[in-house]
Short mmCIF file of C-alpha atoms in Angstrom, two decimals:
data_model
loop_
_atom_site.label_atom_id
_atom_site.label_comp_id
_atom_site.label_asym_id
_atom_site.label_seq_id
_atom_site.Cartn_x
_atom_site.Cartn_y
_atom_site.Cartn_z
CA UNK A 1 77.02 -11.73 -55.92
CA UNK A 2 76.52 -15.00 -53.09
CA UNK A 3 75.36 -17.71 -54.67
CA UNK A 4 73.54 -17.98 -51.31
CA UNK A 5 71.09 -14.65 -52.80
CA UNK A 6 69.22 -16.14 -55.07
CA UNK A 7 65.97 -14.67 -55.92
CA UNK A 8 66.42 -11.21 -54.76
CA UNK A 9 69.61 -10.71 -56.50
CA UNK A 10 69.01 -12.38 -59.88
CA UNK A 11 69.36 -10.51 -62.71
CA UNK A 12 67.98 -13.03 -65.30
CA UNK A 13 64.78 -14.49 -64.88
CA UNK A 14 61.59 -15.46 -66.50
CA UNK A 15 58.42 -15.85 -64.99
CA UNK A 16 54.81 -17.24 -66.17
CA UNK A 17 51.47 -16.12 -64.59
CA UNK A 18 48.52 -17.68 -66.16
CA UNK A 19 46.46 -16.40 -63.75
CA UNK A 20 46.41 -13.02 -65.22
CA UNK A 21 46.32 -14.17 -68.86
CA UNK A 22 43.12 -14.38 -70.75
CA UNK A 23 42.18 -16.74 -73.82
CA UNK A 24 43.20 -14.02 -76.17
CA UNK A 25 46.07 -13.20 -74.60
CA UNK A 26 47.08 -16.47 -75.41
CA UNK A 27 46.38 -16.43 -78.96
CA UNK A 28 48.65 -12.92 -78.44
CA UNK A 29 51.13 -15.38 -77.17
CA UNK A 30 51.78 -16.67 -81.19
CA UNK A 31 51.26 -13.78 -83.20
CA UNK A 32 53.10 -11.09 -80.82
CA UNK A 33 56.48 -9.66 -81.44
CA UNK A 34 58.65 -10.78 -78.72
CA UNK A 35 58.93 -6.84 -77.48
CA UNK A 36 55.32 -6.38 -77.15
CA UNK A 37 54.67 -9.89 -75.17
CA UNK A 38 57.16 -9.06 -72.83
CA UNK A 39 55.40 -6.16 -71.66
CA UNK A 40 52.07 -8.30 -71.30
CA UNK A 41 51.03 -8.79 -68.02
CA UNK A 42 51.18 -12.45 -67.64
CA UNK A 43 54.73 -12.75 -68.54
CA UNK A 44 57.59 -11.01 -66.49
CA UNK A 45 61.12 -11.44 -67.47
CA UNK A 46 64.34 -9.54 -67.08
CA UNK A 47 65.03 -9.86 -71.43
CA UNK A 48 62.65 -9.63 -74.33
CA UNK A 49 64.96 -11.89 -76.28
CA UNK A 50 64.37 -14.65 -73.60
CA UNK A 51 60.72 -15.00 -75.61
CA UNK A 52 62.53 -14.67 -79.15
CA UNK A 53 62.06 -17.15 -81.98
CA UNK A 54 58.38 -18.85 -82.49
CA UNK A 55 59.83 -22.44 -80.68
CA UNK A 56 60.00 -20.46 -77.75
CA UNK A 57 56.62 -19.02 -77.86
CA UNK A 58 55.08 -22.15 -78.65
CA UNK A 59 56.06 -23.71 -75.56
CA UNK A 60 55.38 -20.62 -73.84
CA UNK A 61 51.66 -21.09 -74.95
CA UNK A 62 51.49 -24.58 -74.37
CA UNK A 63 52.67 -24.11 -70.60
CA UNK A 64 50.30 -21.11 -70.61
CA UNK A 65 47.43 -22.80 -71.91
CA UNK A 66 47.99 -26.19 -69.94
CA UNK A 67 48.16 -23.91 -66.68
CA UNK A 68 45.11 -22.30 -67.28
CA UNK A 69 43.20 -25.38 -68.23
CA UNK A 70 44.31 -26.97 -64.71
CA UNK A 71 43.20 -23.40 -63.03
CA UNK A 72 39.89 -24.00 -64.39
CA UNK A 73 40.15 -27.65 -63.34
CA UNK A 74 41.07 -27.22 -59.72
CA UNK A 75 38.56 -26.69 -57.38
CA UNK A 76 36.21 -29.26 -58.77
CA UNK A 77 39.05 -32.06 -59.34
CA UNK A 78 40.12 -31.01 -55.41
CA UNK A 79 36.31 -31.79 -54.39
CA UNK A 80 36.26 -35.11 -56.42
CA UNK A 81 39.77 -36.00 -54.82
CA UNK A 82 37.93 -35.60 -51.50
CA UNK A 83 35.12 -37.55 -52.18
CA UNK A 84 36.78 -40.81 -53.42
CA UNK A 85 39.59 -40.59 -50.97
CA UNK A 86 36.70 -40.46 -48.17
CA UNK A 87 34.35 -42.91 -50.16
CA UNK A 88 37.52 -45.58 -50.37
CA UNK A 89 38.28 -44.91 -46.61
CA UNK A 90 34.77 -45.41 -45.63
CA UNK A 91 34.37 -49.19 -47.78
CA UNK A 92 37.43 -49.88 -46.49
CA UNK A 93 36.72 -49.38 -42.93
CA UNK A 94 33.51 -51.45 -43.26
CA UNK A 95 34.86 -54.36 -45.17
CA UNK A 96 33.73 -53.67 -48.58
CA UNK A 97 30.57 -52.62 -50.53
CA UNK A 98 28.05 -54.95 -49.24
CA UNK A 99 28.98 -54.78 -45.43
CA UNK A 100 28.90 -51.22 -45.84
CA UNK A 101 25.27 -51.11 -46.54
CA UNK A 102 24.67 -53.64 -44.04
CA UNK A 103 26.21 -51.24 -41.86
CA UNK A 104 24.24 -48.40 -42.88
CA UNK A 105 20.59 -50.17 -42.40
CA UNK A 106 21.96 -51.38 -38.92
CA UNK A 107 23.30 -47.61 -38.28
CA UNK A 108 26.57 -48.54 -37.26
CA UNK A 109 29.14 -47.38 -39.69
CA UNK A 110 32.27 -46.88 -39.25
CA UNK A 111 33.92 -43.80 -40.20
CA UNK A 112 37.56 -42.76 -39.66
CA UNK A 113 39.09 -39.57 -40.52
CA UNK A 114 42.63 -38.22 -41.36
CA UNK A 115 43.98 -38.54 -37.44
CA UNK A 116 43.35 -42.44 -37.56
CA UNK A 117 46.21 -44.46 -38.58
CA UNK A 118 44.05 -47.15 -40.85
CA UNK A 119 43.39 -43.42 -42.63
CA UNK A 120 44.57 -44.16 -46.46
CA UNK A 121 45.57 -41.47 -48.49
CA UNK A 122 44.31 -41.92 -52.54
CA UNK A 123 47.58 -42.60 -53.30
CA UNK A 124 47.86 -45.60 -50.81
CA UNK A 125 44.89 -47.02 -52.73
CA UNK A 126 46.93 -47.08 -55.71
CA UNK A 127 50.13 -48.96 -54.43
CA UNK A 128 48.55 -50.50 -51.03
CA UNK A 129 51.97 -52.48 -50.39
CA UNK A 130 53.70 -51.33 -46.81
CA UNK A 131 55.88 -54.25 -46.66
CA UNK A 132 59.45 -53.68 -47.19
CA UNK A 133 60.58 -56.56 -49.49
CA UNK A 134 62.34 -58.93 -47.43
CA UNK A 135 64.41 -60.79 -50.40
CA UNK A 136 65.97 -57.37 -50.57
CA UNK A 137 68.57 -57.54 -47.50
CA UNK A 138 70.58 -54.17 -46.11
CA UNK A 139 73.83 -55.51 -47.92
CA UNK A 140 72.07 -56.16 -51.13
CA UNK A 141 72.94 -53.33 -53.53
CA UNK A 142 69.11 -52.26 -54.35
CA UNK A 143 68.24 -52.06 -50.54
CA UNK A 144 68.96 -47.87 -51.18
CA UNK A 145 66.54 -48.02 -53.81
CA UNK A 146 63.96 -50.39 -52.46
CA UNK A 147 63.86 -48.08 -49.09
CA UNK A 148 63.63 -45.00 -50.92
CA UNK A 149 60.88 -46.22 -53.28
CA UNK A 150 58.80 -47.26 -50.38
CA UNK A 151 59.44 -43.99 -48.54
CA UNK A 152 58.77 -41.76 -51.51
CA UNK A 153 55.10 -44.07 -51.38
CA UNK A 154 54.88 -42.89 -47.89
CA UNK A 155 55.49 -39.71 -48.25
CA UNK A 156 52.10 -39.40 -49.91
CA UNK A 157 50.04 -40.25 -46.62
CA UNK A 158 49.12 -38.61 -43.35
CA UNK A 159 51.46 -38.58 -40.52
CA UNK A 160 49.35 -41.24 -38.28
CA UNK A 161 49.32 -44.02 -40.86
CA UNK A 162 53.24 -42.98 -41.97
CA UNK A 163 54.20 -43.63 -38.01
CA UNK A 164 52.59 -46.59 -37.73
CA UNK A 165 53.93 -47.88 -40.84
CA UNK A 166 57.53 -46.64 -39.75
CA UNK A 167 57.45 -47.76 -36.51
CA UNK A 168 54.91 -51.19 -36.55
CA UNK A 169 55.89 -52.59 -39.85
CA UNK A 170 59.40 -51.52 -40.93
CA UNK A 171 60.31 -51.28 -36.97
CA UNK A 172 62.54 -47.97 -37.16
CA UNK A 173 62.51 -44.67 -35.85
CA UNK A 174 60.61 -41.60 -36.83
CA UNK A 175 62.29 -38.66 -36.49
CA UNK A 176 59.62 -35.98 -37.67
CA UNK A 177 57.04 -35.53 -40.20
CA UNK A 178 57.08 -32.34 -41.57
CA UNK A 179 54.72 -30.20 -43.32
CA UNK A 180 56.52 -26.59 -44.78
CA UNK A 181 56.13 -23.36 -45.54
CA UNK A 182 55.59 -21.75 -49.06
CA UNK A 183 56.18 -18.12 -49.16
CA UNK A 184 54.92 -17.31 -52.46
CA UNK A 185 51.77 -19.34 -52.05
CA UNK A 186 51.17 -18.30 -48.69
CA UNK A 187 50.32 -21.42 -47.14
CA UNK A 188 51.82 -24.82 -45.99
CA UNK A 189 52.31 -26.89 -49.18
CA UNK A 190 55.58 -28.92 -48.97
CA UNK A 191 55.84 -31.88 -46.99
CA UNK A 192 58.41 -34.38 -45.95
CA UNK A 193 59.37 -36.87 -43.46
CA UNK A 194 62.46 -38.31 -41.94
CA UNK A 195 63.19 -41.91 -40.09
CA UNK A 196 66.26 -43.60 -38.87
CA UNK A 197 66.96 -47.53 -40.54
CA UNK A 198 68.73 -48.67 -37.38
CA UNK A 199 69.17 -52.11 -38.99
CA UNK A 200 71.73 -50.62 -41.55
CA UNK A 201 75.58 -50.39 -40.87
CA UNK A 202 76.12 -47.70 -40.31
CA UNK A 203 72.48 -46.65 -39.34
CA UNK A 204 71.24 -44.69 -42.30
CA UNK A 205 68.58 -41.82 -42.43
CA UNK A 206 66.13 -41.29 -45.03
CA UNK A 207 65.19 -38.13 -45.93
CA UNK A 208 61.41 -38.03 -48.21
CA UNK A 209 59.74 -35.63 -49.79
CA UNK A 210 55.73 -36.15 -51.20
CA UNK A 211 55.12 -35.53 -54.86
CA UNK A 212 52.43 -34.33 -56.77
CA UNK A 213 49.48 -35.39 -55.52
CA UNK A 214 46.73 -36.89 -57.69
CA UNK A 215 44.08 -34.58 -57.34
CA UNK A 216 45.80 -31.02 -55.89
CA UNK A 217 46.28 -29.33 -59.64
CA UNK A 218 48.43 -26.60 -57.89
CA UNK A 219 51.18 -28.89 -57.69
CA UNK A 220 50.66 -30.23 -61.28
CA UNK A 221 50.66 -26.95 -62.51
CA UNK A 222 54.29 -26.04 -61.19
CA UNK A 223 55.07 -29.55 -62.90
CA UNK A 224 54.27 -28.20 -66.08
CA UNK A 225 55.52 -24.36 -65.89
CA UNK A 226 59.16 -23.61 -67.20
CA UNK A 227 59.62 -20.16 -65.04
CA UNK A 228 62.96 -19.93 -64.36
CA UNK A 229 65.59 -17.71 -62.21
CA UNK A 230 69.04 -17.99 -63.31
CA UNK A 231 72.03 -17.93 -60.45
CA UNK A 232 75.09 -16.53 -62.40
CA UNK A 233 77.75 -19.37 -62.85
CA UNK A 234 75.13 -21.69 -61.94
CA UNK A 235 72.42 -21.99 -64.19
CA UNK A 236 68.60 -21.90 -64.62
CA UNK A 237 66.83 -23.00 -62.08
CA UNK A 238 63.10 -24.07 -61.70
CA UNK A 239 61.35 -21.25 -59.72
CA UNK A 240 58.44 -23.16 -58.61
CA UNK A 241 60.37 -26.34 -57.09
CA UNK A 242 62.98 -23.63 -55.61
CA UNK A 243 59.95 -21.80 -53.67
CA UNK A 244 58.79 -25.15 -52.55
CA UNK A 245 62.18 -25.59 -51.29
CA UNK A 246 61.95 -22.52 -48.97
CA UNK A 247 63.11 -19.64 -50.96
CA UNK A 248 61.74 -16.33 -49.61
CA UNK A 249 59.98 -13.31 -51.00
CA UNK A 250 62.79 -10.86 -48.98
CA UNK A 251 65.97 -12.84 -48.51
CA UNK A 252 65.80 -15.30 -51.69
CA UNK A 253 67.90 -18.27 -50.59
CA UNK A 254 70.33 -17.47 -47.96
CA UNK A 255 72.68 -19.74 -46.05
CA UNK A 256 70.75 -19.05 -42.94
CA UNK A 257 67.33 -17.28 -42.68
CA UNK A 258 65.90 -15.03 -39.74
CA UNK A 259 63.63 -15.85 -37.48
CA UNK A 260 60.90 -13.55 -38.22
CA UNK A 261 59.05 -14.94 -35.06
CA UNK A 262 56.36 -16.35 -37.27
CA UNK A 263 56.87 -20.17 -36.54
CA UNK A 264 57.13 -20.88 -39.91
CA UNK A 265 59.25 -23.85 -40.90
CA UNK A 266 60.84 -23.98 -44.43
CA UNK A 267 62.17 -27.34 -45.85
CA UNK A 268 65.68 -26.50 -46.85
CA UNK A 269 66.52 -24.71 -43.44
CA UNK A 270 64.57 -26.82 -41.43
CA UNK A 271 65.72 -30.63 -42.88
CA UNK A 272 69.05 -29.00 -42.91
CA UNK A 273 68.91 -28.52 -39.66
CA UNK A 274 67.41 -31.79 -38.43
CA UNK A 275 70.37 -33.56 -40.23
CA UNK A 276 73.03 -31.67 -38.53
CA UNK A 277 71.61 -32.21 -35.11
CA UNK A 278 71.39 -36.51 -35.86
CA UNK A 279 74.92 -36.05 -37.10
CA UNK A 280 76.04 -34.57 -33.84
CA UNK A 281 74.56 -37.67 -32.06
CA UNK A 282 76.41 -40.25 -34.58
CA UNK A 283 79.19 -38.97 -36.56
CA UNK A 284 79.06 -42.56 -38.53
CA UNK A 285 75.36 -41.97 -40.02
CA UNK A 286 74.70 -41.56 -43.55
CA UNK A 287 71.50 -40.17 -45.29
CA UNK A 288 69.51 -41.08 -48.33
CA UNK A 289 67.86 -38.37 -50.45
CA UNK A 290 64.73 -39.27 -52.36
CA UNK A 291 60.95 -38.76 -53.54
CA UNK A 292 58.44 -38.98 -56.66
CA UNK A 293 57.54 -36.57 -59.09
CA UNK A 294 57.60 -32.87 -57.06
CA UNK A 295 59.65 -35.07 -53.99
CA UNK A 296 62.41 -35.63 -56.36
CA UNK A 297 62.44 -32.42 -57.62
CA UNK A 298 63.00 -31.27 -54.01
CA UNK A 299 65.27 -33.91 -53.64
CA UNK A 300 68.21 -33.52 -55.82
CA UNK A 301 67.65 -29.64 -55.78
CA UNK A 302 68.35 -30.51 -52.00
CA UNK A 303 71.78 -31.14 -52.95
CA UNK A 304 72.54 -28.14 -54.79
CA UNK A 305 71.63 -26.50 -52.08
CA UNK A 306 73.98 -27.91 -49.74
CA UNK A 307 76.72 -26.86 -52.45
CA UNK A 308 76.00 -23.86 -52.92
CA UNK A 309 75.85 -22.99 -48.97
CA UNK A 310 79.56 -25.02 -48.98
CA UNK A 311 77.89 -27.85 -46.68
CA UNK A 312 80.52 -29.74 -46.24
CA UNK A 313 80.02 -32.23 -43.65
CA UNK A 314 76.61 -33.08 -44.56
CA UNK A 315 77.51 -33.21 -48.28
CA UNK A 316 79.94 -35.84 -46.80
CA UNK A 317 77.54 -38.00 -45.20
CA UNK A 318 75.31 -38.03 -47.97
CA UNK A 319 74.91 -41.57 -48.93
CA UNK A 320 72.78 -41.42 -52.25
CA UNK A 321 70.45 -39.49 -53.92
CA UNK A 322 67.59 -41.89 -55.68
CA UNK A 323 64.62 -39.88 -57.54
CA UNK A 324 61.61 -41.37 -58.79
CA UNK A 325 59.49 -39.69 -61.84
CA UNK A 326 61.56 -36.91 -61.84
CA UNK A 327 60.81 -33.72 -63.76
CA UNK A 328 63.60 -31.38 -65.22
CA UNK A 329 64.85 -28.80 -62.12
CA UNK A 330 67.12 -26.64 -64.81
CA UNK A 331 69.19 -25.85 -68.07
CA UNK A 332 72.31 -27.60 -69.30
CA UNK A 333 74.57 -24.81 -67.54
CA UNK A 334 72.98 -25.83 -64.09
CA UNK A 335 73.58 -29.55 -65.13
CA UNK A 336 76.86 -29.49 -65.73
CA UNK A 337 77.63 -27.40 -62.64
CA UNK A 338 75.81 -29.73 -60.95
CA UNK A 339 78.00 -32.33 -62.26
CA UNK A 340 80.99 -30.86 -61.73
CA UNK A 341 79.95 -30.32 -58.18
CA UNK A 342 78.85 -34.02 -57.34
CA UNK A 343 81.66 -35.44 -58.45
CA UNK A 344 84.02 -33.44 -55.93
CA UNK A 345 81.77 -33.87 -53.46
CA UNK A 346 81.36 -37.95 -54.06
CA UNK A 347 77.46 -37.76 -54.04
CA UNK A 348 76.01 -40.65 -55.64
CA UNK A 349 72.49 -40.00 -57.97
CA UNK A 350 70.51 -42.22 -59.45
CA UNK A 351 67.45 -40.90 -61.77
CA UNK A 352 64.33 -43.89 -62.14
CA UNK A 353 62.59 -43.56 -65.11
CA UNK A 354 60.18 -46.05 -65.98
CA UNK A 355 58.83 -46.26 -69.30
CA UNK A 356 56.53 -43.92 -70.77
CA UNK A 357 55.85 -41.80 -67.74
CA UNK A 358 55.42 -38.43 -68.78
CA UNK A 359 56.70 -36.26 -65.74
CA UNK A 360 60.00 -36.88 -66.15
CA UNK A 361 59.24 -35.74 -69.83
CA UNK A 362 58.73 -31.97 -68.66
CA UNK A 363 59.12 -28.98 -68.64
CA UNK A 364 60.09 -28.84 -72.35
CA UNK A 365 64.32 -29.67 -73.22
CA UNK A 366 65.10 -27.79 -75.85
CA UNK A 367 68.26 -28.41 -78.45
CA UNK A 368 70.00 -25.71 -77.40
CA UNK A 369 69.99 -26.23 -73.87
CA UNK A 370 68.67 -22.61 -72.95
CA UNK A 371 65.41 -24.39 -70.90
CA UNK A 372 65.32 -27.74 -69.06
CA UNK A 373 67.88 -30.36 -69.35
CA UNK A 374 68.04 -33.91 -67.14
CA UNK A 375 71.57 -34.43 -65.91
CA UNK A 376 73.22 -37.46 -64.15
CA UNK A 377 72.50 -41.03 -65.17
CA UNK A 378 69.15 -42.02 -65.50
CA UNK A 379 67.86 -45.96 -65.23
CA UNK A 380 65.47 -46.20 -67.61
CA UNK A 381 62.95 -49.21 -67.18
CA UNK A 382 60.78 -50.58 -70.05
CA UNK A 383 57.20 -51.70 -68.75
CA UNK A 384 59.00 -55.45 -68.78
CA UNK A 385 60.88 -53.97 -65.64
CA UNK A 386 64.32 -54.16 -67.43
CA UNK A 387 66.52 -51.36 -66.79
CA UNK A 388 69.64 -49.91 -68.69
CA UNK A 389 71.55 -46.79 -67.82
CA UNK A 390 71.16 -43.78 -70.33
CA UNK A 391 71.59 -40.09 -70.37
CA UNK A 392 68.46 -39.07 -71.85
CA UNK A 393 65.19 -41.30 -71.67
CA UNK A 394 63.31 -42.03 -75.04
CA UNK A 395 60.86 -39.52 -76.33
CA UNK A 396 62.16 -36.84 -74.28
CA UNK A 397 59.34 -34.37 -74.77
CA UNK A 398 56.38 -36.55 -74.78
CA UNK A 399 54.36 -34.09 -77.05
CA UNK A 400 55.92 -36.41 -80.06
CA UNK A 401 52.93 -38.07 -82.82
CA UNK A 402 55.49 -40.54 -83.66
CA UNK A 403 55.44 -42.09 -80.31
CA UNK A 404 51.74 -41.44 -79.68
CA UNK A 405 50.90 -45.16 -80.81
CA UNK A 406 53.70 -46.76 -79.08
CA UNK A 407 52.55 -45.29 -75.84
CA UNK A 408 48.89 -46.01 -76.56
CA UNK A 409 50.00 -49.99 -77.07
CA UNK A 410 52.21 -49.73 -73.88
CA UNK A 411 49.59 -48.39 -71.71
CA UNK A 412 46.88 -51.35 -73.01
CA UNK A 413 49.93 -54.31 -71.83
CA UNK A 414 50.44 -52.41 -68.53
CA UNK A 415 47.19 -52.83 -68.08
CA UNK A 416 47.12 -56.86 -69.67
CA UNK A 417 50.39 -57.44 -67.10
CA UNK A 418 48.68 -56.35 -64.38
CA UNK A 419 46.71 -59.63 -64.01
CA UNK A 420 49.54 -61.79 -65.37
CA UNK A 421 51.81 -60.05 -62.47
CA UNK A 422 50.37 -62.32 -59.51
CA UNK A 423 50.24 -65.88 -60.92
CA UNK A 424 54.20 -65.01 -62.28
CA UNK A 425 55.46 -63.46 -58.64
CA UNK A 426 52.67 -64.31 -55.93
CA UNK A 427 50.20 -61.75 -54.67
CA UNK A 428 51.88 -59.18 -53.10
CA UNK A 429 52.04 -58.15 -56.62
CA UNK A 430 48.30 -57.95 -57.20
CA UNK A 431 46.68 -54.71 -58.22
CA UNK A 432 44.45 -52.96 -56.73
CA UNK A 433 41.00 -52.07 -58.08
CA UNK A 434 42.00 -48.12 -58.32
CA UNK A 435 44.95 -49.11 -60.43
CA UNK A 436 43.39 -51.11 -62.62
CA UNK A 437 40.59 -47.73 -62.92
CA UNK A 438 43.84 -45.64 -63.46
CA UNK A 439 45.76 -48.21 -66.09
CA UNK A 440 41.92 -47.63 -67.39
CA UNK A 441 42.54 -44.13 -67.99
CA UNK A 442 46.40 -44.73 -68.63
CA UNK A 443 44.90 -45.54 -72.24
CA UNK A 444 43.38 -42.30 -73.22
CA UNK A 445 46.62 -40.18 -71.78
CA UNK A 446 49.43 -42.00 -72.09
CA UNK A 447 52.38 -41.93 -69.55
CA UNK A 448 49.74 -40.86 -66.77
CA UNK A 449 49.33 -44.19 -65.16
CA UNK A 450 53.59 -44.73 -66.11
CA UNK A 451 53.63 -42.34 -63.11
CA UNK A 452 51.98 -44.59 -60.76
CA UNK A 453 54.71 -45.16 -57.99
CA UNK A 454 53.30 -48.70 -58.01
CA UNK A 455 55.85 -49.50 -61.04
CA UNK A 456 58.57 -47.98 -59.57
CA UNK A 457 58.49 -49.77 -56.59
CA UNK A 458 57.83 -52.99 -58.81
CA UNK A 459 61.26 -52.09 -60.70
CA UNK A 460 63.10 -51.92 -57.76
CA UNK A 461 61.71 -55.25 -56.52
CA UNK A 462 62.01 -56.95 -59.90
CA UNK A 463 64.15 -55.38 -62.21
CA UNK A 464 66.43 -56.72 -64.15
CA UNK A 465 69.51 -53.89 -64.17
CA UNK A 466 73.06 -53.65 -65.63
CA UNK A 467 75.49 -53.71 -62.92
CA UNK A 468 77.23 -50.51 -63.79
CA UNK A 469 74.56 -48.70 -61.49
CA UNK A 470 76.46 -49.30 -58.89
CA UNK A 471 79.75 -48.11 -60.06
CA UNK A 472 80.71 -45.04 -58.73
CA UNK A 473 82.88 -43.80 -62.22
CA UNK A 474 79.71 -44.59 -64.39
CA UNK A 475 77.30 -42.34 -61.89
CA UNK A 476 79.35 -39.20 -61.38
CA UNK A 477 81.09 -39.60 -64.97
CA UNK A 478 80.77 -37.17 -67.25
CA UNK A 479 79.22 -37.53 -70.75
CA UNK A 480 80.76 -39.46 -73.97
#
C-alpha cells in the first residue's frame, strides 16, 4: 500500500458521528458490549475490539457527549459570535460607547464591514497588538517564534486587515491569503496565509494556518473528537485535522490530486505548491511552519505530509516548525515515526504550551499509547512566563479533580497579572476589555482563557527559557 493512499486504502480506522447518536444511545455507549456498539450507527470502525475495555468507552462517551452538547450549541453561539464581533467593530469605528450614541442621534454612524481593513476579527479584540516586537531583532534566537506567534494571531482575521498589517506595519510581502476546501464538510473551512520577511538572511517565508475560532463550534468539535485512520507503518492519525488538510472523499491523500475542474483549492496541494514555485525564484529561502490550536494541528501534520510524499527539497528548506496550543494529531506509533523522520530530515519543532491551557490537553492520551500521544519537545510556560523544555506538559488530560483547584487559583492570578502586566513592562502589554471578560470566564472553565493567543505571544516576548531550545540534539533527540 502508498503511504500516499490514505483514507481510501486504510484498513484500520475508527470513526465518531454524534450527529446520528441520540441521548440513549449514549447511555448505550457504557452499558453495551463492545460487539453490539460497534454495529450502532454513530460509531463506524474497521474492529470491535478497537471499543474494548470500559476506559475506552468512557472516553468514547465523553467525546460523544461533548460533541453533541456543542451540536446543540452551534447555531446560537455562531449568531452571538456575530453580534459582538459586529457590536465591537461598530464602537470601535465610532470611538467608543458614548460617541457612538452621539453618532446615532446625529445619524451619522459609521459602520464598516468585513472588506474594510480597520475590520477586527473577535479574536483581534482579544490580543489587539500588531506590532512586531522590536527588542526582538532577526538574529535574536526567538525572532522564529516571535514571527510565528504574531502570524498565528493573524491568521485569525480577514484578508483586508491581514494585508494591511503585512504590508503597512511589518513592511513585507504577501504572497496569498488562502481560504480551502473541505471535502467532507462540503464547504470552505480551512484557511491560511503566506508572506515573505525580506528583512531576514536569507529571506524567510512564513507559512500560517487559523485555529479554532472562538465562536464556530464546528471547529471545536473536531478539537475534541478522537476519530482516527491508521496509515500502516505510520500510525494513527487524526481524521478531522487530516480532512482539513485536504484529504479527499475518492483519492484519500495522494501525492498529487486531479483537477476535477471544480476550482477547488485544498491546503496541502495548494501551499505545497505555492512553496515550490517561491523556491524556484530563490533557491536560498527558508520557510517557517506555524499556527494556534486547529493551525498547529495543520501545521506539523504539514510536515508529515511532505514525508510521506518524499518532499525532499522542501523538507530541506524547512526552517522550523513552531505550534502554539497544540492539540494531539496521533498515537505513539505515529510519534515516533514522526520522530524518526524529522530527525533525518533536520526539521526543527518546537511545541508552546502555556500553562493550563486545555487544547493541548486533548483528545484523550491514554497509557498505552493506542489513542493520542504529543511527540517532540514541548516548552512549557507557567502563567509567570517561565519556560522549561519537557516531553509531556502537566496534567495531561485536563479532566483530573486533583488539579481542578490549582487551575481554578491560576486562572484568578491570570486575571490579578493582567493589571500588574503594564506598570511592570509599559502598555503595549495592557489588556484589553474582552480579555479581561474572557480571564472573567477563564474562572468558571479553567484552561479556556490559557488558550488566549494573547499569552503566547506574551511568552515569546517575555519569557524566561532554558537555552537548550535552541539546540538542535535536544529538539530532534529522542526520549530518555
Amino acid at each position: 500500500m502508498a503511504h500516499g493512499e490514505l483514507l481510501d486504502s486504510c484498513n484500520d480506522y475508527l470513526e465518531l458521528k454524534p450527529h446520528h447518536a441520540s441521548l440513549l444511545d449514549l447511555v448505550r455507549v457504557l452499558f453495551s458490549s463492545h460487539d453490539s456498539l460497534a454495529r450502532k450507527n454513530f460509531v463506524e470502525t474497521s474492529d470491535a475490539n478497537h471499543l474494548k475495555g470500559l476506559e475506552l468507552r468512557w472516553i468514547v462517551f465523553i467525546s460523544l457527549l461533548v460533541q453533541k452538547l456543542l451540536l446543540y450549541l452551534t447555531k446560537p453561539v455562531a449568531r452571538t459570535g456575530y453580534v459582538i464581533e459586529m457590536g465591537l467593530n461598530l464602537l470601535s469605528s465610532n470611538g467608543g460607547f458614548c460617541q457612538l450614541l452621539l453618532n446615532i442621534l446625529k445619524g451619522s454612524v459609521v459602520k464598516l464591514d468585513k472588506s474594510s481593513a480597520k475590520f477586527v476579527s473577535v479574536a483581534g479584540y482579544v490580543d489587539t497588538r500588531v506590532e512586531l516586537d522590536k527588542n526582538i531583532k532577526t538574529a535574536d534566537g526567538r525572532y522564529g517564534a516571535a514571527l510565528s506567534i504574531m502570524a498565528s494571531k493573524l491568521a485569525y482575521e480577514y484578508q483586508p486587515f491581514a494585508q494591511s498589517v503585512v504590508t503597512d506595519h511589518w513592511k513585507m510581502e504577501m504572497l496569498g491569503w488562502f481560504n480551502f476546501w473541505n471535502d467532507y464538510q462540503n464547504l470552505y473551512s480551512t484557511n491560511a496565509f503566506m508572506f515573505k520577511d525580506t528583512t531576514s538572511n536569507p529571506n524567510l517565508i512564513v507559512v500560517a494556518f487559523r485555529g479554532t475560532e472562538p465562536f464556530d463550534l464546528d471547529q471545536w468539535r473536531t478539537d475534541v473528537d478522537f476519530s482516527w485512520y491508521e496509515l500502516n507503518g505510520v500510525g494513527r492519525i487524526h481524521s478531522g485535522f487530516l480532512k482539513a488538510l485536504g484529504a479527499q472523499k475518492k483519492t484519500g491523500w495522494p501525492k498529487d490530486i486531479i483537477d476535477e475542474g471544480l476550482g477547488r483549492q485544498y491546503a496541502y496541494y495548494t501551499l505545497r505548491q505555492k512553496l515550490k514555485e517561491e523556491l524556484e525564484k530563490d533557491k536560498n529561502v527558508k520557510f517557517i511552519l506555524t499556527g494556534h490550536s486547529l493551525g498547529a494541528a495543520l501545521a506539523i501534520l504539514f510536515v508529515a505530509g511532505l514525508v510521506l510524499h518524499e518532499e525532499e527539497e522542501l523538507l530541506e528548506s524547512l526552517d522550523w516548525v513552531y505550534t502554539y496550543g497544540q492539540p494531539r494529531v496521533g498515537n505513539e506509533q505515529f510519534g515516533n515515526w514522526m520522530g524518526e523522520k524529522m530527525r533525518i530530515h533536520d526539521v526543527k519543532y518546537l511545541r508552546y504550551v502555556y500553562s493550563t491551557d486545555l487544547v493541548p490537553r486533548v483528545p484523550y492520551d491514554d497509557q498505552a499509547g493506542t489513542l493520542y500521544k504529543h511527540f517532540g519537545p514541548c516548552l512549557w510556560v507557567n502563567s509567570f512566563y517561565r519556560g522549561k523544555v519537557v516531553w509531556e506538559e502537566p496534567d495531561k488530560n485536563y479532566f483530573s479533580l486533583l488539579w481542578a483547584i490549582p487551575k481554578i487559583l491560576n486562572a484568578v492570578w491570570e486575571l490579578i497579572r493582567g493589571f500588574i502586566l503594564p506598570y511592570i513592562y509599559g502598555p503595549v502589554y495592557q489588556e484589553s476589555c474582552v480579555m479581561k471578560l474572557v480571564r472573567v470566564f477563564g474562572m468558571f472553565i479553567p484552561g479556556l482563557s490559557a488558550h488566549c493567543p494573547q499569552d503566547y505571544d506574551n511568552a515569546t516576548r517575555l519569557g524566561s527559557f532554558p537555552p537548550e531550545i535552541l539546540d538542535q540534539q535536544v529538539l530532534n533527540g529522542k526520549r530518555d
